[in-house]
Amino acid sequence: MASTSKVDLSGEDEEELERFDDFTLASSWERFISEIEAVCRQWHANGPKNLLEKGAVKLDFSQKLYKVKFELKYALKSYNIEYYFETSSGGKIVDGNSTLHDLQLCFGVKDFVVIAPQSVSGVVLDSPEASKLLSAVAIALTNCSSLWPAFVPVHDPSRKAYIGIQNMGTVFTRTFEADRIGSQVPVKLMHLEGLYELFVSKFNSQIIRALDMPAVSFVHILVAYSTLDFAMHLYKVHFIMTSTYRIIHHDDDDLQSLGSEKEEYGENHGSETHNKSQWDDDCPWSEWFSAEDPVKGLELTATWSEKMVESSLEMAELENASPHEAEKWMILPILSPNLDSSEGNRIGYASQLHLLVDALNMSVDAQFIEDFVSAVENSGSNNLKSSMVVPPPTVLDRVFKDLFHEGSQVIAFAKGEHKISRAIKGAPFGSLFALFCLHALWVGTCNIRAIAVLWIEFIREVRWCWEESQPLPKMQPNGSIDLSTCLINQKLQMLAICIEKKCEMNEDFQDCVGSNEHSYDHMEEDSPVGDKITNKQIHGDEFDGIRDSPLIQDGLHGSGTTSRPSMKHGDTVSVDLKSSDHKRRGSAGVVGSMKLLKSYQSMHAPFTQVAPLMTEDMHEERLQAVEAFGNSFLHAISLQNFSAQLEKDILSSDMSAFKAANPDAVFEDFIRWHSPGDWESDEKEESGSSKSPATKGLKDDWPPSGRLSQRMSEQGNSWRKIWNDAPALPLYEQKPLLDPFREGEKILHYLETLRPHQLLEQMVCTTFRASADTLHQTNFGGLKQMTAKMEQLYRTMASTLKPLQTNHISGNSETIEDLRRLCVIFEHVEKLLTLAASLHRKFMQAPRLSEAIFTDYYNFYLPRMGTGSTGSQDVDEKEFDIKYQVMTRERQCVSNMFSPPTANQSWRKVLSMGNLLNGHEPIVRETIFSVRDSLSNNHYAAHNPRGLQQEIETYRMYICGTSNDLRRLLLGDPHSFLHHGCNGYKTHGFQKYAKE
């Protein structure tokens, strides 16, 4: 048989030369059919599972549609026969599903075969050739008892035209026809009424063509059909419609201006008026740049429920139906192509951080920051000058106006910071140096020369504040020095405190305190310490500032007791006025019931200076000085708490103040007050008396039995030596521990002589921290994935930036590469956060949709985050095309996004289609007309005793159209209305037609 013979298909000429084939048995066309049949039988036998194992290719637009192909030759031409199949068995094709193949969508088929020539166009341009190919495939599939529909692409490729046929396994076949009108569509076909009449006309014409009768009979039947309107009155038409609407945010002009905004940052930053409102005007980064909206638009697909239509008047009514009446809404977010690719003009923190890391790499070998300004100016290279653009004076004026003159009030730094932000050694969010770093990102092209010019001008402004005794803006003039921040921020905070103290001295604050000395001498000496400190200690704090850590004296001796017993309000002491009281100065009040050992007078707590504030480098210098001092005691204690407690000047100041407040005191009295742990009491009555009422203190045995600790009793003890040398001076007569003039000049010297790489290292840490803190303030609806990603970003930054905190990365290319990889990670997180923010703003009234879209995109984008760079070639470039069903309560939120078109958008557009949504007509309208017939109790199938009804589409027309594009696809059964004379036409008719 021809269907099973193995014959060489190389051509008829070669067959004549070899003289092996007997052409009386099979022609070349029949052998071609046999080859197709063999391939189809093989595909049938393998099934979807085995075909997948043998290399079936999955289509990009579908998750479950695959194809296999085989190459055939016939009449010196090569053809490809392709079999499209789904992995899931059973089920029904859902109309309007975007993941379907065109032929599945148009004709409602599931698995199908396509045969096409191997040519540039991939279509059959010759009509007889197309019919012959279709006949060959149809015969082969019939011989295989296969129900697969077969298609042949015809005409011009732009028309996407097909002809097809399918054996239905009964006494009839179905034919398919698809075509497209690519030019201006007739107005009638833009409306549902015209489309309905088109289907009816095709329906009638196919019925008439199917009647294979003499001419006289044909005339009678035609008259009968025309009179009775056969298709309209005897058959009801099933109608399904899907309309697709699209809204695109027209921000192309804004995107083109992003580059100019970046270069002309100074002119645009801080502007109070904007010509256009941006989508991210309320986002925290809008002060620095306008990000591209990652959600470019929205595509809404509204599907109406199936209806039975009997006349064109019903179609006219459906033309005016609102999309809100549709049964089902599906949305597809249209995302920016730059969202999952590094290509394109995308402006954000990550892009500028890349430039800042490059500037750090250039600064490693430089000695002075001024070198970058002078080197470029003296260079003859125009390319170097053009690549290192410096901001013009007008830009600098605006930058420093924002830094030093606008909003100079102190900011609550911790307000916008993440809880892990302090692990990054940079300036706090909102501080002066942090704002300077953020400005540096956007001045010029963030090159090393622009940064050098900006830093030099910054130091000039800081020095002006110092010399004019003006408060340093955006810095705390009091409080402790935060040693967890970068050294530049510590220096600026120290300078702000020095300016504050300098102002106090310029106002002759000491004289003001001296004028109140008379009131000090007449204070009630028997009042509790707590009351005195409440009234006077504030005054002392204003004079001496705040130390970087409390002066906890128990650290001096290692004991766990409190060095200075705090007196509660309401403690009472005996009135004890002596002649020595008139010599007492700087007393803050009595210390409970404690008495001086020699004179039995009440012990007074003095006003003392707080420990001087110190930055990180000052702590290191003082520790080295303590170690160089060589005293074993001081060296041992320095290992515990060297920052304030063991410094000789602090201890001497405390002793002088104690002597002034207690003229008859001895060294042992100072130890009992300052370091109780170094006073050993045999009976331990002393400690008890300090906690008892004052009335009980008068009855205690005197003198108390006790002694100094061993370390305080040693020969040559440094504390006793300091006691002997300390003069009796109250607080207001002592020299301040912190000399603001000297410390201020030292700080300015540090800032002016800072090496470039040290500046850039601290700038990189601060800028990463400030940029992340800015993004952290974004409101994105509390999405769990985004929250976790932000926390992960902070931890990654803390570990990556740690080498920069040691100031030992000079020439370390590995650290630079780590920083560049960190920029890529930052870019990934920034993209996700802008998407989360945009979705949250657009779907604020439908949070379920925003969460679902972001979750799916997060999982879609996650593989890209693991790559070394965005847009990696190893990652699948498939677009994000997931659709989401809109609940009834969410429809209004989605509808509001389709704002009525403005006059500029609609002046040249003539509305040609109905079913408008807020003035927007569908961009695509898909309609399906079909006629169905029952398979039971008629000529399609044998008699069913149970009377079960099963319907099949005998005619179907799928129309997908716009105002200037219409695609018509017709499925028809030319024999479904014939009750006689159809048997045998299925196979023999095609063979006869082909041979003719």
XYZ file of N, CA and C in Angstrom, residues 326-443:
354
model
N -20.499 44.001 31.614
C -19.815 42.776 31.202
C -19.741 41.794 32.365
N -19.689 40.538 32.015
C -19.673 39.490 33.039
C -18.315 39.406 33.738
N -17.254 39.665 33.006
C -15.922 39.422 33.548
C -14.976 40.532 33.112
N -14.173 41.002 34.069
C -13.114 41.979 33.798
C -11.767 41.335 34.097
N -10.831 41.539 33.182
C -9.454 41.101 33.383
C -8.539 42.282 33.057
N -7.504 42.481 33.879
C -6.565 43.572 33.631
C -5.167 43.020 33.427
N -4.432 43.709 32.591
C -3.024 43.397 32.340
C -2.218 44.667 32.548
N -1.376 44.741 33.582
C -0.546 45.946 33.760
C 0.503 46.033 32.665
N 0.636 47.212 32.096
C 1.644 47.454 31.058
C 2.851 48.076 31.743
N 3.902 47.294 31.897
C 5.080 47.715 32.646
C 6.134 48.296 31.713
N 6.961 49.155 32.268
C 8.018 49.792 31.492
C 9.047 48.758 31.046
N 9.515 48.832 29.812
C 10.558 47.887 29.376
C 11.871 48.064 30.123
N 12.083 49.247 30.720
C 13.315 49.471 31.481
C 13.270 48.823 32.861
N 12.124 48.275 33.242
C 11.992 47.747 34.591
C 12.832 46.501 34.803
N 12.911 45.639 33.797
C 13.690 44.410 33.943
C 14.881 44.388 32.997
N 15.379 45.579 32.657
C 16.544 45.663 31.791
C 17.382 46.850 32.207
N 18.683 46.694 32.077
C 19.585 47.798 32.397
C 19.702 48.773 31.236
N 19.175 48.426 30.084
C 19.235 49.313 28.933
C 18.177 50.398 29.055
N 18.462 51.525 28.490
C 17.513 52.625 28.530
C 17.976 53.725 29.459
N 17.283 54.825 29.375
C 17.640 56.002 30.163
C 16.889 55.959 31.483
N 17.436 55.251 32.448
C 16.801 55.133 33.744
C 17.599 55.931 34.765
N 16.937 56.866 35.432
C 17.577 57.725 36.413
C 17.100 57.316 37.792
N 18.042 57.158 38.709
C 17.703 56.804 40.080
C 18.945 56.852 40.940
N 18.776 56.491 42.202
C 19.926 56.497 43.104
C 21.006 55.536 42.622
N 20.610 54.359 42.138
C 21.597 53.348 41.762
C 22.507 53.838 40.648
N 21.949 54.517 39.656
C 22.775 55.000 38.546
C 23.809 56.011 39.028
N 23.445 56.846 39.997
C 24.390 57.832 40.516
C 25.392 57.202 41.472
N 24.977 56.193 42.199
C 25.911 55.504 43.095
C 27.023 54.825 42.302
N 26.700 54.329 41.110
C 27.748 53.787 40.229
C 28.811 54.847 39.952
N 28.373 56.058 39.656
C 29.324 57.142 39.366
C 30.131 57.521 40.594
N 29.499 57.483 41.762
C 30.214 57.826 42.986
C 31.298 56.799 43.298
N 31.022 55.533 43.050
C 32.038 54.493 43.253
C 33.193 54.697 42.282
N 32.897 55.099 41.053
C 33.978 55.406 40.100
C 34.831 56.571 40.595
N 34.185 57.566 41.194
C 34.947 58.689 41.751
C 35.832 58.229 42.898
N 35.336 57.323 43.726
C 36.163 56.768 44.809
C 37.380 56.047 44.248
N 37.196 55.318 43.183
C 38.308 54.586 42.588
C 39.371 55.542 42.056
N 38.964 56.707 41.559
C 39.926 57.682 41.048
C 40.643 58.436 42.161
N 40.074 58.452 43.358
C 40.638 59.273 44.432
C 41.698 58.557 45.258
N 41.962 57.302 44.980
C 42.801 56.500 45.871
C 44.216 57.060 45.984
N 44.806 57.448 44.892
C 46.223 57.845 44.895
C 46.435 59.344 45.060
N 45.379 60.136 45.146
C 45.529 61.588 45.241
C 45.861 62.001 46.670
N 46.593 63.107 46.809
C 46.999 63.602 48.113
C 46.067 64.690 48.627
N 45.644 65.573 47.751
C 44.816 66.701 48.166
C 43.613 66.798 47.238
N 42.511 67.249 47.792
C 41.282 67.358 47.023
C 41.393 68.439 45.957
N 42.245 69.453 46.219
C 42.416 70.526 45.234
C 43.120 70.043 43.974
N 43.817 68.900 44.052
C 44.540 68.403 42.888
C 43.608 68.123 41.723
N 42.390 67.682 42.010
C 41.472 67.329 40.925
C 40.961 68.574 40.210
N 40.871 69.687 40.899
C 40.432 70.921 40.253
C 41.539 71.490 39.393
N 42.738 71.597 39.970
C 43.853 72.201 39.242
C 44.347 71.305 38.118
N 44.334 69.969 38.319
C 44.849 69.062 37.296
C 44.028 69.132 36.017
N 42.717 69.213 36.169
C 41.861 69.274 34.983
C 41.970 70.625 34.308
N 42.067 71.699 35.113
C 42.174 73.031 34.529
C 43.480 73.194 33.763
N 44.552 72.577 34.246
C 45.851 72.684 33.586
C 46.022 71.676 32.460
N 45.090 70.732 32.384
C 45.206 69.710 31.345
C 44.746 70.266 30.011
N 45.400 69.823 28.964
C 45.019 70.278 27.634
C 43.986 69.407 26.977
N 43.545 68.361 27.634
C 42.593 67.422 27.049
C 41.180 67.965 27.167
N 40.550 68.197 26.038
C 39.158 68.643 26.053
C 38.216 67.532 26.468
N 38.589 66.284 26.126
C 37.728 65.162 26.511
C 37.667 65.032 28.020
N 38.804 65.236 28.694
C 38.822 65.133 30.155
C 37.979 66.234 30.774
N 38.062 67.426 30.204
C 37.271 68.534 30.741
C 35.780 68.314 30.519
N 35.435 67.775 29.353
C 34.018 67.562 29.068
C 33.439 66.434 29.892
N 34.257 65.425 30.203
C 33.745 64.309 31.002
C 33.658 64.656 32.478
N 34.413 65.651 32.921
C 34.378 66.063 34.320
C 33.797 67.463 34.419
N 32.508 67.533 34.180
C 31.811 68.811 34.202
C 31.651 69.271 35.638
N 31.917 70.549 35.873
C 31.733 71.121 37.206
C 30.477 71.983 37.184
N 29.799 72.069 38.310
C 28.568 72.873 38.339
C 28.881 74.349 38.217
N 28.061 75.116 37.524
C 28.268 76.569 37.411
C 27.973 77.254 38.748
N 28.388 78.490 38.902
C 28.163 79.205 40.176
C 26.695 79.284 40.575
N 25.796 79.401 39.596
C 24.373 79.485 39.952
C 23.897 78.203 40.611
N 24.433 77.078 40.149
C 24.057 75.790 40.751
C 24.615 75.691 42.165
N 25.870 76.106 42.334
C 26.463 76.072 43.671
C 25.693 76.949 44.643
N 25.266 78.102 44.170
C 24.490 79.000 45.046
C 23.207 78.335 45.503
N 22.525 77.660 44.615
C 21.281 76.999 45.001
C 21.528 75.830 45.954
N 22.610 75.099 45.710
C 22.919 73.963 46.582
C 23.191 74.428 47.997
N 24.044 75.461 48.150
C 24.416 75.895 49.497
C 23.317 76.733 50.150
N 22.444 77.277 49.344
C 21.263 77.908 49.935
C 20.384 76.858 50.581
N 20.274 75.707 49.934
C 19.477 74.623 50.501
C 20.159 74.021 51.728
N 21.498 73.968 51.695
C 22.223 73.345 52.805
C 22.319 74.253 54.028
N 22.579 75.543 53.827
C 22.935 76.405 54.946
C 21.893 77.473 55.274
N 20.975 77.731 54.386
C 20.093 78.865 54.636
C 18.610 78.511 54.669
N 18.232 77.375 54.067
C 16.833 76.978 54.067
C 16.634 75.794 54.987
N 15.648 75.904 55.848
C 15.335 74.794 56.735
C 16.493 74.382 57.598
N 17.151 75.353 58.230
C 18.342 75.057 59.040
C 17.995 74.509 60.414
N 16.718 74.297 60.674
C 16.360 73.780 61.982
C 16.873 72.357 62.140
N 17.019 71.949 63.368
C 17.537 70.621 63.674
C 16.477 69.583 63.326
N 16.905 68.519 62.673
C 15.998 67.477 62.222
C 16.114 66.279 63.151
N 14.974 65.633 63.399
C 14.996 64.384 64.160
C 15.571 63.302 63.256
N 16.863 63.034 63.424
C 17.565 62.169 62.482
C 16.990 60.754 62.436
N 16.611 60.222 63.580
C 16.194 58.819 63.628
C 14.809 58.597 63.047
N 14.103 59.643 62.668
C 12.716 59.511 62.236
C 12.598 58.712 60.950
N 13.462 58.965 59.966
C 13.333 58.293 58.684
C 14.280 57.129 58.496
N 14.979 56.727 59.536
C 15.975 55.683 59.391
C 15.379 54.305 59.629
N 15.950 53.333 58.954
C 15.623 51.937 59.200
C 16.329 51.479 60.464
N 15.789 50.450 61.099
C 16.367 49.995 62.360
C 17.787 49.464 62.182
N 18.134 49.012 60.986
C 19.489 48.487 60.743
C 20.389 49.565 60.160
N 19.855 50.765 59.950
C 20.637 51.811 59.293
C 21.864 52.197 60.098
N 21.763 52.142 61.414
C 22.901 52.559 62.253
C 24.083 51.602 62.146
N 23.862 50.428 61.573
C 24.979 49.505 61.365
C 25.907 49.986 60.256
N 25.458 50.941 59.458
C 26.281 51.522 58.398
C 26.913 52.792 58.945
N 28.216 52.874 58.914
C 28.935 53.991 59.513
C 28.921 55.176 58.566
N 27.795 55.858 58.549
C 27.647 57.056 57.737
C 26.959 58.135 58.544
N 26.722 59.267 57.930
C 26.021 60.355 58.610
C 24.540 60.034 58.715
N 23.884 60.464 59.804
C 22.450 60.176 59.960
C 21.625 60.831 58.865
N 20.472 60.233 58.607
C 19.567 60.752 57.591
C 19.096 62.156 57.967
N 19.221 63.095 57.037
C 18.798 64.466 57.267
C 19.853 65.363 57.856
N 21.021 64.828 58.217
C 22.086 65.663 58.772
C 22.777 66.445 57.661
N 23.634 67.383 58.056
C 24.267 68.278 57.093
C 25.126 67.518 56.096
N 25.954 66.608 56.578
C 26.837 65.873 55.669
C 26.040 64.903 54.799
N 24.975 64.311 55.326
C 24.145 63.418 54.518
C 23.494 64.182 53.368
N 23.008 65.389 53.639
C 22.415 66.201 52.575
C 23.464 66.640 51.565
N 24.674 66.939 52.067
C 25.753 67.286 51.142
C 26.029 66.129 50.182
N 26.064 64.910 50.699
C 26.328 63.738 49.850
C 25.221 63.531 48.832
N 23.975 63.720 49.234
C 22.876 63.556 48.288
C 22.918 64.629 47.207
N 23.288 65.855 47.586
C 23.452 66.896 46.569
C 24.581 66.536 45.609
N 25.662 65.980 46.149
C 26.807 65.646 45.301
C 26.448 64.600 44.254
N 25.462 63.754 44.549
C 25.054 62.740 43.576
C 24.526 63.367 42.293
N 23.878 64.512 42.424
C 23.136 65.065 41.301
C 23.768 66.327 40.729
N 24.917 66.745 41.244
C 25.607 67.921 40.706
C 26.558 67.455 39.614
